[in-house]
mmCIF file of C-alpha atoms in Angstrom:
data_model
loop_
_atom_site.group_PDB
_atom_site.id
_atom_site.type_symbol
_atom_site.label_atom_id
_atom_site.label_comp_id
_atom_site.label_asym_id
_atom_site.label_seq_id
_atom_site.Cartn_x
_atom_site.Cartn_y
_atom_site.Cartn_z
ATOM 1 C CA UNK A 24 26.628 101.499 -216.099
ATOM 2 C CA UNK A 25 27.446 104.351 -218.447
ATOM 3 C CA UNK A 26 23.856 105.628 -219.115
ATOM 4 C CA UNK A 27 23.691 107.711 -215.846
ATOM 5 C CA UNK A 28 26.128 110.158 -217.730
ATOM 6 C CA UNK A 29 23.236 111.618 -219.493
ATOM 7 C CA UNK A 30 22.243 113.280 -216.125
ATOM 8 C CA UNK A 31 25.480 115.573 -216.765
ATOM 9 C CA UNK A 32 24.427 116.389 -220.399
ATOM 10 C CA UNK A 33 23.200 119.607 -219.150
ATOM 11 C CA UNK A 34 26.844 120.580 -218.211
ATOM 12 C CA UNK A 35 28.694 118.872 -220.979
ATOM 13 C CA UNK A 36 26.350 118.631 -224.177
ATOM 14 C CA UNK A 37 28.473 115.893 -225.740
ATOM 15 C CA UNK A 38 27.247 113.295 -223.104
ATOM 16 C CA UNK A 39 23.679 113.656 -224.562
ATOM 17 C CA UNK A 40 24.731 111.108 -227.235
ATOM 18 C CA UNK A 41 24.050 108.628 -224.351
ATOM 19 C CA UNK A 42 20.396 109.207 -224.643
ATOM 20 C CA UNK A 43 20.321 107.754 -228.207
ATOM 21 C CA UNK A 44 19.637 103.973 -228.081
ATOM 22 C CA UNK A 45 21.058 103.493 -231.388
ATOM 23 C CA UNK A 46 24.637 104.807 -230.088
ATOM 24 C CA UNK A 47 24.446 102.690 -227.263
ATOM 25 C CA UNK A 48 23.560 99.586 -229.217
ATOM 26 C CA UNK A 49 26.561 100.220 -231.760
ATOM 27 C CA UNK A 50 28.791 100.597 -228.599
ATOM 28 C CA UNK A 51 27.342 97.398 -227.140
ATOM 29 C CA UNK A 52 28.334 95.582 -230.278
ATOM 30 C CA UNK A 53 31.964 96.846 -230.254
ATOM 31 C CA UNK A 54 32.428 96.261 -226.658
ATOM 32 C CA UNK A 55 31.290 92.793 -226.732
ATOM 33 C CA UNK A 56 33.448 92.157 -229.841
ATOM 34 C CA UNK A 57 36.780 93.576 -228.425
ATOM 35 C CA UNK A 58 35.916 91.790 -225.109
ATOM 36 C CA UNK A 59 35.734 88.436 -226.669
ATOM 37 C CA UNK A 60 38.681 89.134 -228.868
ATOM 38 C CA UNK A 61 40.800 89.900 -225.766
ATOM 39 C CA UNK A 62 39.864 87.374 -223.258
ATOM 40 C CA UNK A 63 38.852 84.765 -225.453
ATOM 41 C CA UNK A 64 42.330 83.038 -225.934
ATOM 42 C CA UNK A 65 42.927 83.122 -222.387
ATOM 43 C CA UNK A 66 39.612 81.400 -221.650
ATOM 44 C CA UNK A 67 39.938 78.740 -224.270
ATOM 45 C CA UNK A 68 43.488 77.875 -223.121
ATOM 46 C CA UNK A 69 42.011 77.568 -219.620
ATOM 47 C CA UNK A 70 39.102 75.317 -220.731
ATOM 48 C CA UNK A 71 41.783 73.160 -222.488
ATOM 49 C CA UNK A 72 43.959 72.793 -219.574
ATOM 50 C CA UNK A 73 40.859 71.924 -217.219
ATOM 51 C CA UNK A 74 38.954 69.670 -219.581
ATOM 52 C CA UNK A 75 41.969 67.557 -220.988
ATOM 53 C CA UNK A 76 40.122 65.399 -223.462
ATOM 54 C CA UNK A 77 37.620 68.182 -224.502
ATOM 55 C CA UNK A 78 34.052 67.484 -225.314
ATOM 56 C CA UNK A 79 33.089 63.787 -225.968
ATOM 57 C CA UNK A 80 32.184 62.837 -229.341
ATOM 58 C CA UNK A 81 28.934 60.794 -230.310
ATOM 59 C CA UNK A 82 30.279 57.384 -231.301
ATOM 60 C CA UNK A 83 26.940 57.058 -233.418
ATOM 61 C CA UNK A 84 27.803 60.601 -235.306
ATOM 62 C CA UNK A 85 29.439 61.128 -238.699
ATOM 63 C CA UNK A 86 32.639 59.234 -238.476
ATOM 64 C CA UNK A 87 34.813 62.232 -239.520
ATOM 65 C CA UNK A 88 33.793 63.990 -236.274
ATOM 66 C CA UNK A 89 35.853 61.233 -234.239
ATOM 67 C CA UNK A 90 38.877 62.453 -236.007
ATOM 68 C CA UNK A 91 38.423 66.327 -236.748
ATOM 69 C CA UNK A 92 36.745 67.311 -233.500
ATOM 70 C CA UNK A 93 38.382 64.919 -230.927
ATOM 71 C CA UNK A 94 39.979 66.942 -228.064
ATOM 72 C CA UNK A 95 38.449 70.318 -228.741
ATOM 73 C CA UNK A 96 37.248 71.925 -225.508
ATOM 74 C CA UNK A 97 33.581 73.082 -224.936
ATOM 75 C CA UNK A 98 31.945 75.525 -222.680
ATOM 76 C CA UNK A 99 32.743 78.177 -225.469
ATOM 77 C CA UNK A 100 29.440 79.816 -224.399
ATOM 78 C CA UNK A 101 31.163 81.326 -221.214
ATOM 79 C CA UNK A 102 33.146 83.485 -223.558
ATOM 80 C CA UNK A 103 29.790 84.630 -225.147
ATOM 81 C CA UNK A 104 28.000 85.287 -221.884
ATOM 82 C CA UNK A 105 31.017 87.242 -220.490
ATOM 83 C CA UNK A 106 30.942 89.479 -223.412
ATOM 84 C CA UNK A 107 27.197 89.903 -223.581
ATOM 85 C CA UNK A 108 27.161 90.364 -219.732
ATOM 86 C CA UNK A 109 29.996 93.086 -219.681
ATOM 87 C CA UNK A 110 28.599 94.840 -222.660
ATOM 88 C CA UNK A 111 24.940 95.213 -221.371
ATOM 89 C CA UNK A 112 26.103 96.268 -218.019
ATOM 90 C CA UNK A 113 28.024 99.007 -219.448
ATOM 91 C CA UNK A 114 25.505 100.404 -222.143
ATOM 92 C CA UNK A 115 22.174 99.596 -221.128
ATOM 93 C CA UNK A 116 19.685 101.400 -218.896
ATOM 94 C CA UNK A 117 19.975 99.396 -216.004
ATOM 95 C CA UNK A 118 16.767 100.663 -214.412
ATOM 96 C CA UNK A 119 14.782 98.915 -217.343
ATOM 97 C CA UNK A 120 13.081 95.871 -215.852
ATOM 98 C CA UNK A 121 12.905 94.145 -219.271
ATOM 99 C CA UNK A 122 16.859 94.104 -219.561
ATOM 100 C CA UNK A 123 16.917 92.383 -216.242
ATOM 101 C CA UNK A 124 14.345 89.908 -216.841
ATOM 102 C CA UNK A 125 16.078 88.690 -220.171
ATOM 103 C CA UNK A 126 19.396 88.600 -218.552
ATOM 104 C CA UNK A 127 18.017 86.516 -215.905
ATOM 105 C CA UNK A 128 16.668 84.024 -218.384
ATOM 106 C CA UNK A 129 19.895 84.053 -220.328
ATOM 107 C CA UNK A 130 22.360 83.393 -217.453
ATOM 108 C CA UNK A 131 19.738 80.996 -215.609
ATOM 109 C CA UNK A 132 19.859 78.874 -218.853
ATOM 110 C CA UNK A 133 23.547 79.360 -219.329
ATOM 111 C CA UNK A 134 24.031 77.848 -215.750
ATOM 112 C CA UNK A 135 21.983 74.879 -216.730
ATOM 113 C CA UNK A 136 23.977 74.349 -219.858
ATOM 114 C CA UNK A 137 27.243 74.793 -217.875
ATOM 115 C CA UNK A 138 26.211 71.824 -215.502
ATOM 116 C CA UNK A 139 25.286 69.801 -218.409
ATOM 117 C CA UNK A 140 28.618 70.401 -220.091
ATOM 118 C CA UNK A 141 30.330 69.956 -216.867
ATOM 119 C CA UNK A 142 28.857 66.429 -216.648
ATOM 120 C CA UNK A 143 29.651 65.487 -220.140
ATOM 121 C CA UNK A 144 33.327 66.475 -219.894
ATOM 122 C CA UNK A 145 34.023 65.039 -216.431
ATOM 123 C CA UNK A 146 32.177 61.702 -217.193
ATOM 124 C CA UNK A 147 33.366 61.774 -220.844
ATOM 125 C CA UNK A 148 29.873 60.704 -222.226
ATOM 126 C CA UNK A 149 27.762 62.459 -224.565
ATOM 127 C CA UNK A 150 24.940 62.358 -222.056
ATOM 128 C CA UNK A 151 24.345 65.006 -219.467
ATOM 129 C CA UNK A 152 21.924 65.321 -216.582
ATOM 130 C CA UNK A 153 18.242 63.989 -216.913
ATOM 131 C CA UNK A 154 16.659 65.658 -219.820
ATOM 132 C CA UNK A 155 13.414 65.845 -218.079
ATOM 133 C CA UNK A 156 15.062 67.365 -214.933
ATOM 134 C CA UNK A 157 16.701 69.953 -217.420
ATOM 135 C CA UNK A 158 13.337 70.653 -219.197
ATOM 136 C CA UNK A 159 11.590 70.978 -215.803
ATOM 137 C CA UNK A 160 14.071 73.624 -214.600
ATOM 138 C CA UNK A 161 13.902 75.459 -217.696
ATOM 139 C CA UNK A 162 10.236 75.561 -217.791
ATOM 140 C CA UNK A 163 10.051 77.015 -214.123
ATOM 141 C CA UNK A 164 12.665 79.531 -215.178
ATOM 142 C CA UNK A 165 10.663 80.591 -218.277
ATOM 143 C CA UNK A 166 7.261 80.969 -216.717
ATOM 144 C CA UNK A 167 8.747 83.004 -213.840
ATOM 145 C CA UNK A 168 10.190 85.090 -216.510
ATOM 146 C CA UNK A 169 6.888 85.457 -218.418
ATOM 147 C CA UNK A 170 5.056 85.981 -215.239
ATOM 148 C CA UNK A 171 7.516 89.209 -214.805
ATOM 149 C CA UNK A 172 7.186 90.226 -218.191
ATOM 150 C CA UNK A 173 3.166 90.032 -217.768
ATOM 151 C CA UNK A 174 3.570 92.173 -214.778
ATOM 152 C CA UNK A 175 5.631 94.906 -216.494
ATOM 153 C CA UNK A 176 2.946 95.198 -219.512
ATOM 154 C CA UNK A 177 -0.589 96.889 -219.625
ATOM 155 C CA UNK A 178 -3.371 94.378 -219.128
ATOM 156 C CA UNK A 179 -4.857 92.599 -220.856
ATOM 157 C CA UNK A 180 -2.281 93.180 -223.819
ATOM 158 C CA UNK A 181 0.482 92.048 -221.401
ATOM 159 C CA UNK A 182 -0.905 88.549 -221.713
ATOM 160 C CA UNK A 183 -1.947 88.470 -225.257
ATOM 161 C CA UNK A 184 -0.918 86.789 -228.518
ATOM 162 C CA UNK A 185 -0.411 89.023 -231.520
ATOM 163 C CA UNK A 186 -0.241 87.416 -234.970
ATOM 164 C CA UNK A 187 2.222 88.629 -237.839
ATOM 165 C CA UNK A 188 0.592 90.535 -240.941
ATOM 166 C CA UNK A 189 -2.596 91.197 -239.089
ATOM 167 C CA UNK A 190 -2.413 94.433 -237.166
ATOM 168 C CA UNK A 191 -6.050 94.040 -235.251
ATOM 169 C CA UNK A 192 -5.891 90.432 -234.275
ATOM 170 C CA UNK A 193 -4.906 90.063 -230.595
ATOM 171 C CA UNK A 194 -5.855 87.094 -228.651
ATOM 172 C CA UNK A 195 -5.877 87.420 -224.713
ATOM 173 C CA UNK A 196 -4.549 84.254 -223.352
ATOM 174 C CA UNK A 197 -5.010 84.951 -219.766
ATOM 175 C CA UNK A 198 -3.062 82.914 -217.267
ATOM 176 C CA UNK A 199 -2.485 80.539 -220.300
ATOM 177 C CA UNK A 200 0.055 82.982 -221.519
ATOM 178 C CA UNK A 201 2.628 81.868 -218.939
ATOM 179 C CA UNK A 202 2.428 78.407 -220.637
ATOM 180 C CA UNK A 203 2.607 79.470 -224.009
ATOM 181 C CA UNK A 204 5.512 82.080 -223.248
ATOM 182 C CA UNK A 205 7.314 79.372 -221.473
ATOM 183 C CA UNK A 206 6.997 77.117 -224.337
ATOM 184 C CA UNK A 207 8.501 79.666 -226.632
ATOM 185 C CA UNK A 208 11.372 80.475 -224.425
ATOM 186 C CA UNK A 209 12.250 76.551 -223.738
ATOM 187 C CA UNK A 210 11.615 75.811 -227.464
ATOM 188 C CA UNK A 211 13.992 78.186 -228.653
ATOM 189 C CA UNK A 212 16.603 77.422 -226.094
ATOM 190 C CA UNK A 213 16.791 73.579 -227.010
ATOM 191 C CA UNK A 214 16.192 74.296 -230.943
ATOM 192 C CA UNK A 215 19.444 76.396 -230.660
ATOM 193 C CA UNK A 216 21.035 73.693 -228.749
ATOM 194 C CA UNK A 217 20.224 71.034 -231.486
ATOM 195 C CA UNK A 218 21.400 73.313 -234.173
ATOM 196 C CA UNK A 219 24.783 73.586 -232.439
ATOM 197 C CA UNK A 220 26.479 70.461 -233.953
ATOM 198 C CA UNK A 221 29.106 71.900 -236.760
ATOM 199 C CA UNK A 222 31.703 74.458 -236.408
ATOM 200 C CA UNK A 223 29.925 77.988 -236.632
ATOM 201 C CA UNK A 224 26.532 76.381 -237.788
ATOM 202 C CA UNK A 225 24.563 78.197 -234.790
ATOM 203 C CA UNK A 226 26.409 81.057 -233.803
ATOM 204 C CA UNK A 227 25.737 82.953 -237.318
ATOM 205 C CA UNK A 228 21.947 82.210 -237.387
ATOM 206 C CA UNK A 229 21.894 83.356 -233.496
ATOM 207 C CA UNK A 230 23.215 86.535 -234.528
ATOM 208 C CA UNK A 231 21.146 87.061 -237.666
ATOM 209 C CA UNK A 232 18.239 86.360 -235.184
ATOM 210 C CA UNK A 233 19.602 88.814 -232.611
ATOM 211 C CA UNK A 234 19.961 91.426 -235.174
ATOM 212 C CA UNK A 235 16.231 90.978 -236.397
ATOM 213 C CA UNK A 236 14.955 91.216 -232.857
ATOM 214 C CA UNK A 237 17.390 94.076 -232.113
ATOM 215 C CA UNK A 238 15.563 96.084 -234.728
ATOM 216 C CA UNK A 239 12.113 94.742 -233.683
ATOM 217 C CA UNK A 240 12.951 95.840 -230.230
ATOM 218 C CA UNK A 241 13.748 99.269 -231.399
ATOM 219 C CA UNK A 242 10.556 99.955 -233.235
ATOM 220 C CA UNK A 243 8.345 98.116 -230.710
ATOM 221 C CA UNK A 244 9.672 100.188 -227.892
ATOM 222 C CA UNK A 245 9.275 103.384 -229.912
ATOM 223 C CA UNK A 246 5.841 105.028 -229.897
ATOM 224 C CA UNK A 247 6.458 106.898 -233.092
ATOM 225 C CA UNK A 248 7.997 103.878 -235.219
ATOM 226 C CA UNK A 249 5.353 101.594 -233.902
ATOM 227 C CA UNK A 250 2.433 103.725 -234.782
ATOM 228 C CA UNK A 251 3.970 104.317 -238.293
ATOM 229 C CA UNK A 252 4.283 100.649 -238.828
ATOM 230 C CA UNK A 253 0.974 99.752 -237.135
ATOM 231 C CA UNK A 254 2.398 97.354 -234.735
ATOM 232 C CA UNK A 255 1.601 97.112 -231.171
ATOM 233 C CA UNK A 256 3.785 99.490 -228.935
ATOM 234 C CA UNK A 257 5.406 97.777 -225.766
ATOM 235 C CA UNK A 258 7.073 100.732 -223.767
ATOM 236 C CA UNK A 259 10.428 99.930 -222.423
ATOM 237 C CA UNK A 260 11.331 96.984 -224.772
ATOM 238 C CA UNK A 261 13.331 99.193 -226.965
ATOM 239 C CA UNK A 262 16.219 98.940 -224.543
ATOM 240 C CA UNK A 263 16.715 95.159 -225.313
ATOM 241 C CA UNK A 264 18.329 96.329 -228.588
ATOM 242 C CA UNK A 265 21.288 97.022 -226.511
ATOM 243 C CA UNK A 266 21.398 93.348 -225.305
ATOM 244 C CA UNK A 267 20.571 92.207 -228.998
ATOM 245 C CA UNK A 268 23.611 94.296 -230.033
ATOM 246 C CA UNK A 269 25.858 92.705 -227.294
ATOM 247 C CA UNK A 270 24.968 89.132 -228.683
ATOM 248 C CA UNK A 271 26.045 90.302 -232.176
ATOM 249 C CA UNK A 272 29.379 91.518 -231.026
ATOM 250 C CA UNK A 273 30.211 88.573 -228.759
ATOM 251 C CA UNK A 274 28.991 85.998 -231.456
ATOM 252 C CA UNK A 275 31.132 87.793 -234.136
ATOM 253 C CA UNK A 276 34.272 87.644 -231.565
ATOM 254 C CA UNK A 277 33.492 83.979 -230.814
ATOM 255 C CA UNK A 278 33.053 83.164 -234.655
ATOM 256 C CA UNK A 279 36.807 83.916 -234.837
ATOM 257 C CA UNK A 280 37.711 80.862 -232.516
ATOM 258 C CA UNK A 281 34.786 78.700 -233.686
ATOM 259 C CA UNK A 282 35.089 78.889 -237.329
ATOM 260 C CA UNK A 283 36.215 75.612 -239.065
ATOM 261 C CA UNK A 284 38.355 74.000 -237.572
ATOM 262 C CA UNK A 285 36.993 75.151 -234.483
ATOM 263 C CA UNK A 286 39.290 76.055 -231.430
ATOM 264 C CA UNK A 287 36.387 75.626 -228.928
ATOM 265 C CA UNK A 288 32.711 74.378 -229.017
ATOM 266 C CA UNK A 289 29.887 76.601 -227.896
ATOM 267 C CA UNK A 290 28.353 73.704 -225.943
ATOM 268 C CA UNK A 291 25.207 73.842 -223.959
ATOM 269 C CA UNK A 292 26.415 76.632 -221.835
ATOM 270 C CA UNK A 293 26.056 78.771 -224.910
ATOM 271 C CA UNK A 294 23.433 77.468 -226.949
ATOM 272 C CA UNK A 295 20.679 76.939 -224.219
ATOM 273 C CA UNK A 296 21.386 80.601 -223.028
ATOM 274 C CA UNK A 297 21.474 82.530 -226.480
ATOM 275 C CA UNK A 298 18.182 80.415 -227.505
ATOM 276 C CA UNK A 299 16.502 81.337 -224.063
ATOM 277 C CA UNK A 300 17.685 85.034 -224.755
ATOM 278 C CA UNK A 301 15.809 84.918 -228.180
ATOM 279 C CA UNK A 302 12.765 83.396 -226.702
ATOM 280 C CA UNK A 303 12.593 86.028 -223.863
ATOM 281 C CA UNK A 304 13.103 88.952 -226.241
ATOM 282 C CA UNK A 305 10.459 87.535 -228.633
ATOM 283 C CA UNK A 306 7.885 87.301 -225.695
ATOM 284 C CA UNK A 307 8.616 90.744 -224.359
ATOM 285 C CA UNK A 308 8.311 92.388 -227.656
ATOM 286 C CA UNK A 309 5.157 90.263 -228.251
ATOM 287 C CA UNK A 310 6.740 88.774 -231.389
ATOM 288 C CA UNK A 311 6.541 85.200 -230.564
ATOM 289 C CA UNK A 312 5.028 83.923 -233.855
ATOM 290 C CA UNK A 313 7.694 85.943 -235.792
ATOM 291 C CA UNK A 314 10.518 84.198 -233.947
ATOM 292 C CA UNK A 315 9.258 80.816 -235.485
ATOM 293 C CA UNK A 316 9.971 82.746 -238.892
ATOM 294 C CA UNK A 317 13.279 84.515 -238.101
ATOM 295 C CA UNK A 318 14.405 81.284 -236.255
ATOM 296 C CA UNK A 319 13.014 78.892 -238.841
ATOM 297 C CA UNK A 320 16.193 77.172 -239.145
ATOM 298 C CA UNK A 321 16.256 76.263 -235.758
ATOM 299 C CA UNK A 322 12.537 75.257 -235.869
ATOM 300 C CA UNK A 323 13.449 72.936 -238.761
ATOM 301 C CA UNK A 324 16.344 71.290 -236.742
ATOM 302 C CA UNK A 325 14.214 70.563 -233.966
ATOM 303 C CA UNK A 326 11.328 69.271 -235.850
ATOM 304 C CA UNK A 327 13.588 67.001 -237.852
ATOM 305 C CA UNK A 328 14.654 65.335 -234.306
ATOM 306 C CA UNK A 329 10.966 64.966 -233.377
ATOM 307 C CA UNK A 330 10.002 63.544 -236.593
ATOM 308 C CA UNK A 331 12.893 61.033 -236.506
ATOM 309 C CA UNK A 332 12.010 59.764 -232.969
ATOM 310 C CA UNK A 333 8.431 59.697 -233.566
ATOM 311 C CA UNK A 334 8.830 57.627 -236.943
ATOM 312 C CA UNK A 335 11.325 55.489 -235.316
ATOM 313 C CA UNK A 336 9.024 54.613 -232.359
ATOM 314 C CA UNK A 337 5.915 54.112 -234.429
ATOM 315 C CA UNK A 338 7.153 52.277 -237.508
ATOM 316 C CA UNK A 339 10.927 51.480 -236.728
ATOM 317 C CA UNK A 340 12.103 53.314 -239.972
ATOM 318 C CA UNK A 341 14.019 56.416 -239.855
ATOM 319 C CA UNK A 342 12.857 59.357 -242.112
ATOM 320 C CA UNK A 343 16.355 60.982 -242.000
ATOM 321 C CA UNK A 344 19.883 59.167 -242.180
ATOM 322 C CA UNK A 345 20.642 60.772 -238.988
ATOM 323 C CA UNK A 346 19.131 63.775 -236.856
ATOM 324 C CA UNK A 347 19.361 66.572 -236.422
ATOM 325 C CA UNK A 348 18.919 67.295 -240.206
ATOM 326 C CA UNK A 349 22.425 68.951 -240.660
ATOM 327 C CA UNK A 350 23.869 65.405 -239.919
ATOM 328 C CA UNK A 351 21.534 63.883 -242.540
ATOM 329 C CA UNK A 352 23.260 66.238 -245.151
ATOM 330 C CA UNK A 353 26.776 65.162 -243.858
ATOM 331 C CA UNK A 354 25.533 61.339 -244.421
ATOM 332 C CA UNK A 355 24.687 62.485 -247.969
ATOM 333 C CA UNK A 356 28.070 63.745 -248.526
ATOM 334 C CA UNK A 357 27.883 67.253 -248.210
ATOM 335 C CA UNK A 358 31.112 68.829 -246.879
ATOM 336 C CA UNK A 359 30.977 70.697 -243.376
ATOM 337 C CA UNK A 360 31.361 74.058 -245.011
ATOM 338 C CA UNK A 361 28.747 73.466 -247.512
ATOM 339 C CA UNK A 362 26.190 72.675 -245.131
ATOM 340 C CA UNK A 363 27.137 75.459 -242.549
ATOM 341 C CA UNK A 364 27.323 78.291 -245.393
ATOM 342 C CA UNK A 365 23.864 76.902 -247.056
ATOM 343 C CA UNK A 366 22.224 77.005 -243.460
ATOM 344 C CA UNK A 367 23.519 80.557 -242.835
ATOM 345 C CA UNK A 368 21.823 81.642 -246.400
ATOM 346 C CA UNK A 369 18.745 80.024 -245.195
ATOM 347 C CA UNK A 370 18.881 81.819 -241.708
ATOM 348 C CA UNK A 371 19.271 85.135 -243.642
ATOM 349 C CA UNK A 372 16.375 84.567 -245.934
ATOM 350 C CA UNK A 373 14.262 83.501 -243.155
ATOM 351 C CA UNK A 374 15.002 86.694 -241.140
ATOM 352 C CA UNK A 375 14.065 88.777 -244.067
ATOM 353 C CA UNK A 376 10.669 87.104 -244.144
ATOM 354 C CA UNK A 377 10.210 87.625 -240.529
ATOM 355 C CA UNK A 378 11.176 91.311 -240.690
ATOM 356 C CA UNK A 379 8.676 91.828 -243.552
ATOM 357 C CA UNK A 380 5.889 91.090 -241.058
ATOM 358 C CA UNK A 381 6.589 94.570 -239.592
ATOM 359 C CA UNK A 382 5.527 96.421 -242.659
ATOM 360 C CA UNK A 383 3.199 93.766 -244.392
ATOM 361 C CA UNK A 384 0.080 94.415 -242.233
#
């Protein structure tokens, strides 16, 4: 919304600063942070009032959760999404189609998560609406987004898959790109959702991933930097750095309220939306595989659930004491802060490994 001020820069030279993507990204971080800090308490009080008993706690989960987390409101993703939306609309170039595609995925997945949270709260059950229906809706939205992203790029590269550490290996997927891209977006969304099980556990790795892909978007969308690093240039994706910056600012603000003991939970409203955002940015910048490295913690959480389910159905035995894997460590006696901080460290190390692919080619 403020990007148009560059048109007045010939009259007032100070407005030329709005041309700089780095400046607008920093402003997006600060704006989202301040927004969440200012409006977060009011939204939390409103959600607490409307929800009454708060988010239902799993009866088969760690016993301590039935005491420490009972009565805590959910749908905290509304705070994050509000901050991201306001900040992005203020500081991004709204004529950039990539921004709108990623925002559409984020908000659509947020709506799905909101409805799931709504059913859980009103029915006071841990189960939302049908998992098959939810995955089907996510797949349709993700496939539509991938079609839009493919239409924005240059063929055949727009439907191709690139590989980290190799500058020349590019595999054109053709129409199969829609399925592959949709898998990345839906997979990222649900992996973040599975990670969101302890106070502060999901939001910091999301911010770390957003920071990583903010940098990736910046260099991939810059012809000079992409040529220097010998990575594939995707014109227009640099503007996604502003959106990633908004996620960082909103995430820091939300962590203020989500830090143990949490005043509010992110809920599916936030986790599905933020995971979908990361997946969409990865597809747009042609760094889908790198997302698996940067977001390796989310992958680990998702794989632990898959392994647990498959093992129990085939052998009747559980590999972990409880899945997702962060609950396994709770059962082993790790305290919640130990698990959260150690998982943050893992997320940070994996982000560095993912970013190293920009140079090691």
